[in-house]
C-alpha cells in the first residue's frame, strides 16, 4: 500500500481513482444505524468528499452515485485542474426522493489529457471516455460504471457488463482507435467471483481489486430485525487491459487509527468519511518493458 503523494511527471506513471460518493438523498434515506443527521447532510458530506477526492491526486478519477454534478462536482473538479464528463441515470431512487439525478463521472487532469471522444449510457449507467495523453499521444480508454444492486440481480449485472463491452467495442470501431490501455471500474455491487467480473476476465481484463489487495470497499451498519448488522465487503471493482501494470494501491484507512476504530462502532459514513464506500486509487506503470530495456542499456553503458 501507499499513501497519497504526487505522481511522477514521467509519462510512464499514472494514478487512477474510483469512488462511489453516496448520492445526496440516498445518504439521508440510507438507514445508516449510527450516522447522525448532521453527518448525512449534503453540505457536511460534500466538504469531506472533496477532501477525499483531492487527497487521491488522481490523474484520472471516476465517480459513481454522483449527483449535484453541475452545481457542485463539476465546479470543484474544474477548480482542481480537472475536466469532466457526466452521465446521469435515466431514473433512480435519488430522483424519486426529490433530489437531483445521480450518475457516473469521469474526470481527468487537463494538463495531461485531451478528451478525444466520450459516450454516455444508461444501461448500465456509464461513461466511456477516450483520452489522449499529451505526453505520449497514446489513447487511454476509461469506463466508469455503476451496476444494478441487490443479490437477486446477478444475471442483470452479467448482462450489463456484456452491454458495457459491446458499447466499448463499438466506440473503438466508430472512432477507429486502438487504445494503449483500458480501465473499467466502478461500483459493481458484486464480489470479484461473480459472473459479471468473470466476463471481463474472459475478455482479457486483469482484476486489480483482488481480495488480498482490497479487503473491503464498503463498511456500514444497517438494521436487520431491529438490530444493527454490519456490512463489510468489496463490491467496487477495478479492471485493466493493455499497457498498464498496477504497482501500488493507496492505503485504505488504517484499522488502528481513530477514524477506523470509529468505523468498527459506527461504520460509514461518519464525521471523517463522507460516503459508505472508500475511494480506490491505484498507481500504474506503463511501458514496463521499455523502462526495463532502458535500465539494462544504461547498466551496460555504465
PDB file of C-alpha atoms in Angstrom:
ATOM      1  CA  UNK A   1       0.000   0.000   0.000  1.00  0.00           C
ATOM      2  CA  UNK A   2       0.998   3.624  -0.360  1.00  0.00           C
ATOM      3  CA  UNK A   3      -0.089   6.944   0.984  1.00  0.00           C
ATOM      4  CA  UNK A   4      -1.213   9.634  -1.441  1.00  0.00           C
ATOM      5  CA  UNK A   5       1.748  11.520  -2.819  1.00  0.00           C
ATOM      6  CA  UNK A   6       2.020  13.312  -6.132  1.00  0.00           C
ATOM      7  CA  UNK A   7       2.639  11.063  -9.109  1.00  0.00           C
ATOM      8  CA  UNK A   8       5.792  11.458 -11.149  1.00  0.00           C
ATOM      9  CA  UNK A   9       5.701  13.727 -14.155  1.00  0.00           C
ATOM     10  CA  UNK A  10       7.052  10.778 -16.139  1.00  0.00           C
ATOM     11  CA  UNK A  11       4.833   9.574 -18.933  1.00  0.00           C
ATOM     12  CA  UNK A  12       5.264   6.067 -17.539  1.00  0.00           C
ATOM     13  CA  UNK A  13       3.307   6.694 -14.344  1.00  0.00           C
ATOM     14  CA  UNK A  14      -0.437   7.030 -13.947  1.00  0.00           C
ATOM     15  CA  UNK A  15      -2.766   7.202 -10.954  1.00  0.00           C
ATOM     16  CA  UNK A  16      -6.423   6.242 -11.342  1.00  0.00           C
ATOM     17  CA  UNK A  17      -9.178   6.565  -8.724  1.00  0.00           C
ATOM     18  CA  UNK A  18     -12.678   5.120  -8.464  1.00  0.00           C
ATOM     19  CA  UNK A  19     -15.091   6.280  -5.770  1.00  0.00           C
ATOM     20  CA  UNK A  20     -18.791   5.782  -5.033  1.00  0.00           C
ATOM     21  CA  UNK A  21     -19.545   9.089  -3.323  1.00  0.00           C
ATOM     22  CA  UNK A  22     -23.043   8.205  -1.982  1.00  0.00           C
ATOM     23  CA  UNK A  23     -25.713  10.323  -3.637  1.00  0.00           C
ATOM     24  CA  UNK A  24     -27.380  13.218  -1.915  1.00  0.00           C
ATOM     25  CA  UNK A  25     -30.761  11.858  -0.863  1.00  0.00           C
ATOM     26  CA  UNK A  26     -29.607   8.264  -0.605  1.00  0.00           C
ATOM     27  CA  UNK A  27     -27.413   9.287   2.313  1.00  0.00           C
ATOM     28  CA  UNK A  28     -30.296  10.828   4.261  1.00  0.00           C
ATOM     29  CA  UNK A  29     -32.537   7.845   3.487  1.00  0.00           C
ATOM     30  CA  UNK A  30     -29.935   5.077   3.643  1.00  0.00           C
ATOM     31  CA  UNK A  31     -30.867   3.585   7.033  1.00  0.00           C
ATOM     32  CA  UNK A  32     -27.351   4.012   8.414  1.00  0.00           C
ATOM     33  CA  UNK A  33     -27.725   2.985  12.020  1.00  0.00           C
ATOM     34  CA  UNK A  34     -25.208   5.291  13.671  1.00  0.00           C
ATOM     35  CA  UNK A  35     -24.817   8.232  11.295  1.00  0.00           C
ATOM     36  CA  UNK A  36     -26.302  11.420  12.702  1.00  0.00           C
ATOM     37  CA  UNK A  37     -28.458  13.772  10.665  1.00  0.00           C
ATOM     38  CA  UNK A  38     -25.606  16.253  10.603  1.00  0.00           C
ATOM     39  CA  UNK A  39     -23.188  13.667   9.234  1.00  0.00           C
ATOM     40  CA  UNK A  40     -25.584  12.938   6.382  1.00  0.00           C
ATOM     41  CA  UNK A  41     -26.384  16.478   5.296  1.00  0.00           C
ATOM     42  CA  UNK A  42     -25.105  17.337   1.831  1.00  0.00           C
ATOM     43  CA  UNK A  43     -23.183  20.412   2.955  1.00  0.00           C
ATOM     44  CA  UNK A  44     -21.270  18.476   5.597  1.00  0.00           C
ATOM     45  CA  UNK A  45     -20.627  15.454   3.406  1.00  0.00           C
ATOM     46  CA  UNK A  46     -19.533  17.366   0.312  1.00  0.00           C
ATOM     47  CA  UNK A  47     -16.673  19.018   2.196  1.00  0.00           C
ATOM     48  CA  UNK A  48     -15.475  15.592   3.374  1.00  0.00           C
ATOM     49  CA  UNK A  49     -15.953  14.016  -0.051  1.00  0.00           C
ATOM     50  CA  UNK A  50     -13.989  16.730  -1.821  1.00  0.00           C
ATOM     51  CA  UNK A  51     -11.182  16.285   0.685  1.00  0.00           C
ATOM     52  CA  UNK A  52     -11.125  12.549  -0.012  1.00  0.00           C
ATOM     53  CA  UNK A  53     -11.132  13.041  -3.772  1.00  0.00           C
ATOM     54  CA  UNK A  54      -8.460  15.721  -3.572  1.00  0.00           C
ATOM     55  CA  UNK A  55      -6.233  13.566  -1.391  1.00  0.00           C
ATOM     56  CA  UNK A  56      -6.013  10.855  -4.052  1.00  0.00           C
ATOM     57  CA  UNK A  57      -4.225  13.178  -6.501  1.00  0.00           C
ATOM     58  CA  UNK A  58      -5.559  11.026  -9.321  1.00  0.00           C
ATOM     59  CA  UNK A  59      -4.640  11.688 -12.940  1.00  0.00           C
ATOM     60  CA  UNK A  60      -7.982  10.081 -13.801  1.00  0.00           C
ATOM     61  CA  UNK A  61     -10.929   9.948 -11.397  1.00  0.00           C
ATOM     62  CA  UNK A  62     -14.200   8.067 -11.770  1.00  0.00           C
ATOM     63  CA  UNK A  63     -17.141   8.834  -9.513  1.00  0.00           C
ATOM     64  CA  UNK A  64     -20.296   6.783  -9.080  1.00  0.00           C
ATOM     65  CA  UNK A  65     -23.586   7.683  -7.412  1.00  0.00           C
ATOM     66  CA  UNK A  66     -22.644  11.269  -8.171  1.00  0.00           C
ATOM     67  CA  UNK A  67     -25.403  13.891  -8.169  1.00  0.00           C
ATOM     68  CA  UNK A  68     -25.427  17.677  -7.822  1.00  0.00           C
ATOM     69  CA  UNK A  69     -22.884  17.457 -10.635  1.00  0.00           C
ATOM     70  CA  UNK A  70     -23.478  20.831 -12.300  1.00  0.00           C
ATOM     71  CA  UNK A  71     -23.802  22.757  -9.058  1.00  0.00           C
ATOM     72  CA  UNK A  72     -21.006  21.110  -7.063  1.00  0.00           C
ATOM     73  CA  UNK A  73     -18.840  18.354  -8.529  1.00  0.00           C
ATOM     74  CA  UNK A  74     -18.124  19.939 -11.911  1.00  0.00           C
ATOM     75  CA  UNK A  75     -17.106  23.217 -10.297  1.00  0.00           C
ATOM     76  CA  UNK A  76     -14.981  21.533  -7.651  1.00  0.00           C
ATOM     77  CA  UNK A  77     -13.186  19.339 -10.181  1.00  0.00           C
ATOM     78  CA  UNK A  78     -12.614  22.274 -12.510  1.00  0.00           C
ATOM     79  CA  UNK A  79     -11.056  24.287  -9.682  1.00  0.00           C
ATOM     80  CA  UNK A  80      -8.635  21.407  -9.040  1.00  0.00           C
ATOM     81  CA  UNK A  81      -7.475  21.239 -12.664  1.00  0.00           C
ATOM     82  CA  UNK A  82      -9.817  18.552 -13.990  1.00  0.00           C
ATOM     83  CA  UNK A  83     -12.149  18.472 -16.962  1.00  0.00           C
ATOM     84  CA  UNK A  84     -15.019  16.027 -16.571  1.00  0.00           C
ATOM     85  CA  UNK A  85     -17.971  14.348 -18.263  1.00  0.00           C
ATOM     86  CA  UNK A  86     -21.111  13.075 -16.553  1.00  0.00           C
ATOM     87  CA  UNK A  87     -23.795  10.532 -17.379  1.00  0.00           C
ATOM     88  CA  UNK A  88     -26.986  10.645 -15.265  1.00  0.00           C
ATOM     89  CA  UNK A  89     -29.176   7.635 -14.663  1.00  0.00           C
ATOM     90  CA  UNK A  90     -32.328   7.504 -16.720  1.00  0.00           C
ATOM     91  CA  UNK A  91     -34.152   7.279 -13.406  1.00  0.00           C
ATOM     92  CA  UNK A  92     -33.148   6.330  -9.899  1.00  0.00           C
ATOM     93  CA  UNK A  93     -34.110   6.397  -6.241  1.00  0.00           C
ATOM     94  CA  UNK A  94     -32.439   9.754  -5.546  1.00  0.00           C
ATOM     95  CA  UNK A  95     -34.596  11.442  -8.171  1.00  0.00           C
ATOM     96  CA  UNK A  96     -37.713   9.682  -6.885  1.00  0.00           C
ATOM     97  CA  UNK A  97     -36.941  11.096  -3.427  1.00  0.00           C
ATOM     98  CA  UNK A  98     -36.893  14.613  -4.844  1.00  0.00           C
ATOM     99  CA  UNK A  99     -33.141  15.031  -5.260  1.00  0.00           C
ATOM    100  CA  UNK A 100     -31.153  15.500  -8.453  1.00  0.00           C
ATOM    101  CA  UNK A 101     -30.379  12.515 -10.646  1.00  0.00           C
ATOM    102  CA  UNK A 102     -27.264  10.625  -9.731  1.00  0.00           C
ATOM    103  CA  UNK A 103     -24.945   9.024 -12.237  1.00  0.00           C
ATOM    104  CA  UNK A 104     -21.304   8.458 -13.038  1.00  0.00           C
ATOM    105  CA  UNK A 105     -18.484  10.825 -13.893  1.00  0.00           C
ATOM    106  CA  UNK A 106     -15.039  10.620 -15.453  1.00  0.00           C
ATOM    107  CA  UNK A 107     -12.609  13.418 -14.617  1.00  0.00           C
ATOM    108  CA  UNK A 108      -9.077  13.861 -15.941  1.00  0.00           C
ATOM    109  CA  UNK A 109      -6.226  16.298 -15.466  1.00  0.00           C
ATOM    110  CA  UNK A 110      -6.456  18.800 -18.298  1.00  0.00           C
ATOM    111  CA  UNK A 111      -2.723  19.443 -18.034  1.00  0.00           C
ATOM    112  CA  UNK A 112      -2.092  15.860 -19.149  1.00  0.00           C
ATOM    113  CA  UNK A 113      -5.092  14.660 -21.157  1.00  0.00           C
ATOM    114  CA  UNK A 114      -7.294  15.772 -24.028  1.00  0.00           C
ATOM    115  CA  UNK A 115     -10.805  14.358 -24.383  1.00  0.00           C
ATOM    116  CA  UNK A 116     -10.950  12.745 -27.824  1.00  0.00           C
ATOM    117  CA  UNK A 117     -14.479  11.379 -27.537  1.00  0.00           C
ATOM    118  CA  UNK A 118     -16.943  10.164 -24.975  1.00  0.00           C
ATOM    119  CA  UNK A 119     -20.268   8.363 -24.854  1.00  0.00           C
ATOM    120  CA  UNK A 120     -22.833   8.091 -22.082  1.00  0.00           C
ATOM    121  CA  UNK A 121     -25.120   5.134 -21.464  1.00  0.00           C
ATOM    122  CA  UNK A 122     -27.973   4.421 -19.081  1.00  0.00           C
ATOM    123  CA  UNK A 123     -27.995   0.602 -19.023  1.00  0.00           C
ATOM    124  CA  UNK A 124     -25.779   0.295 -17.177  1.00  0.00           C
ATOM    125  CA  UNK A 125     -25.190   3.926 -16.324  1.00  0.00           C
ATOM    126  CA  UNK A 126     -21.659   4.540 -17.565  1.00  0.00           C
ATOM    127  CA  UNK A 127     -19.265   6.976 -19.185  1.00  0.00           C
ATOM    128  CA  UNK A 128     -16.854   5.734 -21.860  1.00  0.00           C
ATOM    129  CA  UNK A 129     -14.097   8.309 -22.410  1.00  0.00           C
ATOM    130  CA  UNK A 130     -11.177   8.248 -24.829  1.00  0.00           C
ATOM    131  CA  UNK A 131      -8.311  10.359 -23.508  1.00  0.00           C
ATOM    132  CA  UNK A 132      -5.186  11.366 -25.401  1.00  0.00           C
ATOM    133  CA  UNK A 133      -2.069  11.687 -23.284  1.00  0.00           C
ATOM    134  CA  UNK A 134      -0.319  14.984 -24.070  1.00  0.00           C
ATOM    135  CA  UNK A 135       2.996  13.429 -23.049  1.00  0.00           C
ATOM    136  CA  UNK A 136       2.867  10.377 -25.296  1.00  0.00           C
ATOM    137  CA  UNK A 137      -0.080  10.882 -27.706  1.00  0.00           C
ATOM    138  CA  UNK A 138      -1.354   7.465 -26.588  1.00  0.00           C
ATOM    139  CA  UNK A 139      -5.068   6.858 -26.166  1.00  0.00           C
ATOM    140  CA  UNK A 140      -6.372   5.613 -22.830  1.00  0.00           C
ATOM    141  CA  UNK A 141      -9.954   4.373 -22.636  1.00  0.00           C
ATOM    142  CA  UNK A 142     -11.734   4.906 -19.325  1.00  0.00           C
ATOM    143  CA  UNK A 143     -15.073   3.353 -18.380  1.00  0.00           C
ATOM    144  CA  UNK A 144     -16.752   4.347 -15.118  1.00  0.00           C
ATOM    145  CA  UNK A 145     -19.912   2.384 -14.340  1.00  0.00           C
ATOM    146  CA  UNK A 146     -22.483   1.527 -11.677  1.00  0.00           C
ATOM    147  CA  UNK A 147     -24.179  -1.868 -11.900  1.00  0.00           C
ATOM    148  CA  UNK A 148     -27.539  -2.996 -10.546  1.00  0.00           C
ATOM    149  CA  UNK A 149     -27.691  -3.520  -6.780  1.00  0.00           C
ATOM    150  CA  UNK A 150     -29.070  -6.445  -4.716  1.00  0.00           C
ATOM    151  CA  UNK A 151     -28.058 -10.118  -4.648  1.00  0.00           C
ATOM    152  CA  UNK A 152     -31.035 -11.231  -6.724  1.00  0.00           C
ATOM    153  CA  UNK A 153     -29.873  -9.259  -9.787  1.00  0.00           C
ATOM    154  CA  UNK A 154     -26.719 -11.234 -10.532  1.00  0.00           C
ATOM    155  CA  UNK A 155     -27.970 -12.118 -14.020  1.00  0.00           C
ATOM    156  CA  UNK A 156     -28.799  -8.466 -14.692  1.00  0.00           C
ATOM    157  CA  UNK A 157     -25.278  -7.405 -13.737  1.00  0.00           C
ATOM    158  CA  UNK A 158     -23.805 -10.011 -16.074  1.00  0.00           C
ATOM    159  CA  UNK A 159     -25.983  -8.722 -18.896  1.00  0.00           C
ATOM    160  CA  UNK A 160     -24.972  -5.146 -18.079  1.00  0.00           C
ATOM    161  CA  UNK A 161     -21.264  -5.995 -18.380  1.00  0.00           C
ATOM    162  CA  UNK A 162     -21.899  -7.681 -21.724  1.00  0.00           C
ATOM    163  CA  UNK A 163     -23.625  -4.480 -22.877  1.00  0.00           C
ATOM    164  CA  UNK A 164     -20.729  -2.454 -21.500  1.00  0.00           C
ATOM    165  CA  UNK A 165     -18.205  -4.432 -23.536  1.00  0.00           C
ATOM    166  CA  UNK A 166     -20.340  -4.220 -26.683  1.00  0.00           C
ATOM    167  CA  UNK A 167     -20.557  -0.430 -26.309  1.00  0.00           C
ATOM    168  CA  UNK A 168     -16.811  -0.270 -25.723  1.00  0.00           C
ATOM    169  CA  UNK A 169     -16.061  -2.233 -28.896  1.00  0.00           C
ATOM    170  CA  UNK A 170     -18.479  -0.117 -30.902  1.00  0.00           C
ATOM    171  CA  UNK A 171     -16.883   3.094 -29.649  1.00  0.00           C
ATOM    172  CA  UNK A 172     -13.400   1.951 -30.643  1.00  0.00           C
ATOM    173  CA  UNK A 173     -14.678   0.903 -34.069  1.00  0.00           C
ATOM    174  CA  UNK A 174     -16.517   4.196 -34.633  1.00  0.00           C
ATOM    175  CA  UNK A 175     -13.523   6.282 -33.562  1.00  0.00           C
ATOM    176  CA  UNK A 176     -11.095   3.958 -35.371  1.00  0.00           C
ATOM    177  CA  UNK A 177      -8.662   3.898 -32.468  1.00  0.00           C
ATOM    178  CA  UNK A 178      -6.677   1.250 -30.651  1.00  0.00           C
ATOM    179  CA  UNK A 179      -6.133   2.353 -27.061  1.00  0.00           C
ATOM    180  CA  UNK A 180      -2.871   1.625 -25.322  1.00  0.00           C
ATOM    181  CA  UNK A 181      -4.844   0.621 -22.246  1.00  0.00           C
ATOM    182  CA  UNK A 182      -8.420   0.319 -20.993  1.00  0.00           C
ATOM    183  CA  UNK A 183      -9.608   0.914 -17.436  1.00  0.00           C
ATOM    184  CA  UNK A 184     -13.034  -0.381 -16.381  1.00  0.00           C
ATOM    185  CA  UNK A 185     -14.047   0.376 -12.820  1.00  0.00           C
ATOM    186  CA  UNK A 186     -16.913   1.340 -10.583  1.00  0.00           C
ATOM    187  CA  UNK A 187     -19.491   0.090  -8.149  1.00  0.00           C
ATOM    188  CA  UNK A 188     -20.233  -3.410  -9.427  1.00  0.00           C
ATOM    189  CA  UNK A 189     -22.427  -4.256  -6.422  1.00  0.00           C
ATOM    190  CA  UNK A 190     -20.755  -7.649  -6.672  1.00  0.00           C
ATOM    191  CA  UNK A 191     -17.762  -9.592  -5.364  1.00  0.00           C
ATOM    192  CA  UNK A 192     -14.964 -10.394  -7.785  1.00  0.00           C
ATOM    193  CA  UNK A 193     -16.159 -14.007  -8.007  1.00  0.00           C
ATOM    194  CA  UNK A 194     -19.499 -13.066  -9.566  1.00  0.00           C
ATOM    195  CA  UNK A 195     -20.241 -13.705 -13.232  1.00  0.00           C
ATOM    196  CA  UNK A 196     -20.145 -10.006 -14.196  1.00  0.00           C
ATOM    197  CA  UNK A 197     -16.481  -9.894 -13.177  1.00  0.00           C
ATOM    198  CA  UNK A 198     -15.599 -13.197 -14.820  1.00  0.00           C
ATOM    199  CA  UNK A 199     -16.955 -11.882 -18.126  1.00  0.00           C
ATOM    200  CA  UNK A 200     -14.354  -9.116 -18.052  1.00  0.00           C
ATOM    201  CA  UNK A 201     -11.582 -11.543 -17.188  1.00  0.00           C
ATOM    202  CA  UNK A 202     -12.660 -13.762 -20.080  1.00  0.00           C
ATOM    203  CA  UNK A 203     -12.202 -10.688 -22.285  1.00  0.00           C
ATOM    204  CA  UNK A 204      -8.577 -10.480 -21.113  1.00  0.00           C
ATOM    205  CA  UNK A 205      -9.059  -7.804 -18.480  1.00  0.00           C
ATOM    206  CA  UNK A 206      -6.989  -8.142 -15.311  1.00  0.00           C
ATOM    207  CA  UNK A 207      -8.664  -7.700 -11.943  1.00  0.00           C
ATOM    208  CA  UNK A 208      -6.709  -5.137  -9.932  1.00  0.00           C
ATOM    209  CA  UNK A 209      -9.029  -5.018  -6.895  1.00  0.00           C
ATOM    210  CA  UNK A 210      -8.227  -8.558  -5.769  1.00  0.00           C
ATOM    211  CA  UNK A 211      -9.421  -9.518  -2.261  1.00  0.00           C
ATOM    212  CA  UNK A 212      -5.885  -9.634  -0.887  1.00  0.00           C
ATOM    213  CA  UNK A 213      -5.266  -6.072  -2.072  1.00  0.00           C
ATOM    214  CA  UNK A 214      -8.718  -4.623  -1.402  1.00  0.00           C
ATOM    215  CA  UNK A 215     -10.262  -6.473   1.573  1.00  0.00           C
ATOM    216  CA  UNK A 216     -13.248  -4.097   1.728  1.00  0.00           C
ATOM    217  CA  UNK A 217     -14.679  -1.082  -0.068  1.00  0.00           C
ATOM    218  CA  UNK A 218     -17.865  -0.541   1.931  1.00  0.00           C
ATOM    219  CA  UNK A 219     -18.337  -0.750   5.702  1.00  0.00           C
ATOM    220  CA  UNK A 220     -21.677   0.179   7.225  1.00  0.00           C
ATOM    221  CA  UNK A 221     -24.336  -0.806   9.726  1.00  0.00           C
ATOM    222  CA  UNK A 222     -27.950  -1.200   8.685  1.00  0.00           C
ATOM    223  CA  UNK A 223     -30.878  -2.532  10.712  1.00  0.00           C
ATOM    224  CA  UNK A 224     -31.965  -6.150  10.385  1.00  0.00           C
ATOM    225  CA  UNK A 225     -34.927  -7.148  12.543  1.00  0.00           C
ATOM    226  CA  UNK A 226     -34.372  -4.004  14.560  1.00  0.00           C
ATOM    227  CA  UNK A 227     -30.715  -4.726  15.290  1.00  0.00           C
ATOM    228  CA  UNK A 228     -27.647  -3.133  13.652  1.00  0.00           C
ATOM    229  CA  UNK A 229     -25.932  -5.506  11.245  1.00  0.00           C
ATOM    230  CA  UNK A 230     -22.511  -4.855   9.783  1.00  0.00           C
ATOM    231  CA  UNK A 231     -21.941  -4.958   6.023  1.00  0.00           C
ATOM    232  CA  UNK A 232     -18.224  -5.013   5.252  1.00  0.00           C
ATOM    233  CA  UNK A 233     -17.222  -6.276   1.815  1.00  0.00           C
ATOM    234  CA  UNK A 234     -15.646  -5.462  -1.531  1.00  0.00           C
ATOM    235  CA  UNK A 235     -18.259  -4.622  -4.154  1.00  0.00           C
ATOM    236  CA  UNK A 236     -16.365  -1.904  -6.035  1.00  0.00           C
ATOM    237  CA  UNK A 237     -14.127  -3.406  -8.701  1.00  0.00           C
ATOM    238  CA  UNK A 238     -11.244  -2.266 -10.884  1.00  0.00           C
ATOM    239  CA  UNK A 239     -10.039  -3.864 -14.136  1.00  0.00           C
ATOM    240  CA  UNK A 240      -7.335  -3.011 -16.652  1.00  0.00           C
ATOM    241  CA  UNK A 241      -6.343  -4.316 -20.068  1.00  0.00           C
ATOM    242  CA  UNK A 242      -3.321  -3.376 -22.144  1.00  0.00           C
ATOM    243  CA  UNK A 243      -0.181  -1.475 -21.266  1.00  0.00           C
ATOM    244  CA  UNK A 244      -0.580  -0.793 -17.550  1.00  0.00           C
ATOM    245  CA  UNK A 245       0.570  -2.715 -14.506  1.00  0.00           C
ATOM    246  CA  UNK A 246      -0.674  -1.816 -11.039  1.00  0.00           C
ATOM    247  CA  UNK A 247       2.286  -1.107  -8.790  1.00  0.00           C
ATOM    248  CA  UNK A 248       0.596   0.245  -5.647  1.00  0.00           C
ATOM    249  CA  UNK A 249      -2.786   0.787  -4.098  1.00  0.00           C
ATOM    250  CA  UNK A 250      -3.136   3.872  -1.941  1.00  0.00           C
ATOM    251  CA  UNK A 251      -3.757   2.826   1.634  1.00  0.00           C
ATOM    252  CA  UNK A 252      -7.186   2.048   2.955  1.00  0.00           C
ATOM    253  CA  UNK A 253      -7.942   3.728   6.277  1.00  0.00           C
ATOM    254  CA  UNK A 254      -5.608   2.119   8.813  1.00  0.00           C
ATOM    255  CA  UNK A 255      -7.559  -0.203  11.065  1.00  0.00           C
ATOM    256  CA  UNK A 256      -5.587   1.075  14.042  1.00  0.00           C
ATOM    257  CA  UNK A 257      -6.475   4.722  13.517  1.00  0.00           C
ATOM    258  CA  UNK A 258      -9.113   6.578  15.456  1.00  0.00           C
ATOM    259  CA  UNK A 259     -11.178   7.027  12.298  1.00  0.00           C
ATOM    260  CA  UNK A 260     -11.315   3.292  11.693  1.00  0.00           C
ATOM    261  CA  UNK A 261     -11.974   2.454  15.332  1.00  0.00           C
ATOM    262  CA  UNK A 262     -14.996   4.689  14.948  1.00  0.00           C
ATOM    263  CA  UNK A 263     -15.964   2.653  11.899  1.00  0.00           C
ATOM    264  CA  UNK A 264     -15.932  -0.517  13.971  1.00  0.00           C
ATOM    265  CA  UNK A 265     -18.526   1.080  16.207  1.00  0.00           C
ATOM    266  CA  UNK A 266     -20.478   3.194  13.741  1.00  0.00           C
ATOM    267  CA  UNK A 267     -19.444   2.304  10.182  1.00  0.00           C
ATOM    268  CA  UNK A 268     -19.551   4.624   7.194  1.00  0.00           C
ATOM    269  CA  UNK A 269     -20.388   7.390   6.580  1.00  0.00           C
ATOM    270  CA  UNK A 270     -19.095   9.194   9.657  1.00  0.00           C
ATOM    271  CA  UNK A 271     -17.569  12.528  10.593  1.00  0.00           C
ATOM    272  CA  UNK A 272     -14.326  11.650   8.784  1.00  0.00           C
ATOM    273  CA  UNK A 273     -15.551   9.890   5.646  1.00  0.00           C
ATOM    274  CA  UNK A 274     -18.457  11.223   3.612  1.00  0.00           C
ATOM    275  CA  UNK A 275     -19.577   8.052   1.820  1.00  0.00           C
ATOM    276  CA  UNK A 276     -20.430   4.495   2.753  1.00  0.00           C
ATOM    277  CA  UNK A 277     -17.669   3.471   0.290  1.00  0.00           C
ATOM    278  CA  UNK A 278     -13.978   4.303   0.250  1.00  0.00           C
ATOM    279  CA  UNK A 279     -12.010   5.615  -2.715  1.00  0.00           C
ATOM    280  CA  UNK A 280      -9.871   3.067  -4.554  1.00  0.00           C
ATOM    281  CA  UNK A 281      -6.697   4.591  -6.010  1.00  0.00           C
ATOM    282  CA  UNK A 282      -4.013   2.695  -7.885  1.00  0.00           C
ATOM    283  CA  UNK A 283      -0.650   3.690  -9.266  1.00  0.00           C
ATOM    284  CA  UNK A 284       0.099   2.156 -12.656  1.00  0.00           C
ATOM    285  CA  UNK A 285       3.334   1.739 -14.553  1.00  0.00           C
ATOM    286  CA  UNK A 286       3.131   1.846 -18.330  1.00  0.00           C
ATOM    287  CA  UNK A 287       5.741   0.713 -20.858  1.00  0.00           C
ATOM    288  CA  UNK A 288       7.409  -1.534 -18.241  1.00  0.00           C
ATOM    289  CA  UNK A 289       9.404  -3.417 -20.917  1.00  0.00           C
ATOM    290  CA  UNK A 290      10.674  -0.174 -22.415  1.00  0.00           C
ATOM    291  CA  UNK A 291      11.718   1.075 -18.989  1.00  0.00           C
ATOM    292  CA  UNK A 292      13.459  -2.229 -18.195  1.00  0.00           C
ATOM    293  CA  UNK A 293      15.322  -2.187 -21.512  1.00  0.00           C
ATOM    294  CA  UNK A 294      16.378   1.414 -20.791  1.00  0.00           C
ATOM    295  CA  UNK A 295      17.738   0.412 -17.383  1.00  0.00           C
ATOM    296  CA  UNK A 296      19.587  -2.550 -18.871  1.00  0.00           C
ATOM    297  CA  UNK A 297      21.095  -0.378 -21.613  1.00  0.00           C
ATOM    298  CA  UNK A 298      22.246   2.212 -19.065  1.00  0.00           C
ATOM    299  CA  UNK A 299      23.722  -0.560 -16.931  1.00  0.00           C
ATOM    300  CA  UNK A 300      25.687  -1.912 -19.898  1.00  0.00           C
ATOM    301  CA  UNK A 301      26.911   1.591 -20.773  1.00  0.00           C
ATOM    302  CA  UNK A 302      27.998   2.113 -17.194  1.00  0.00           C
TER     303      UNK A 302
END
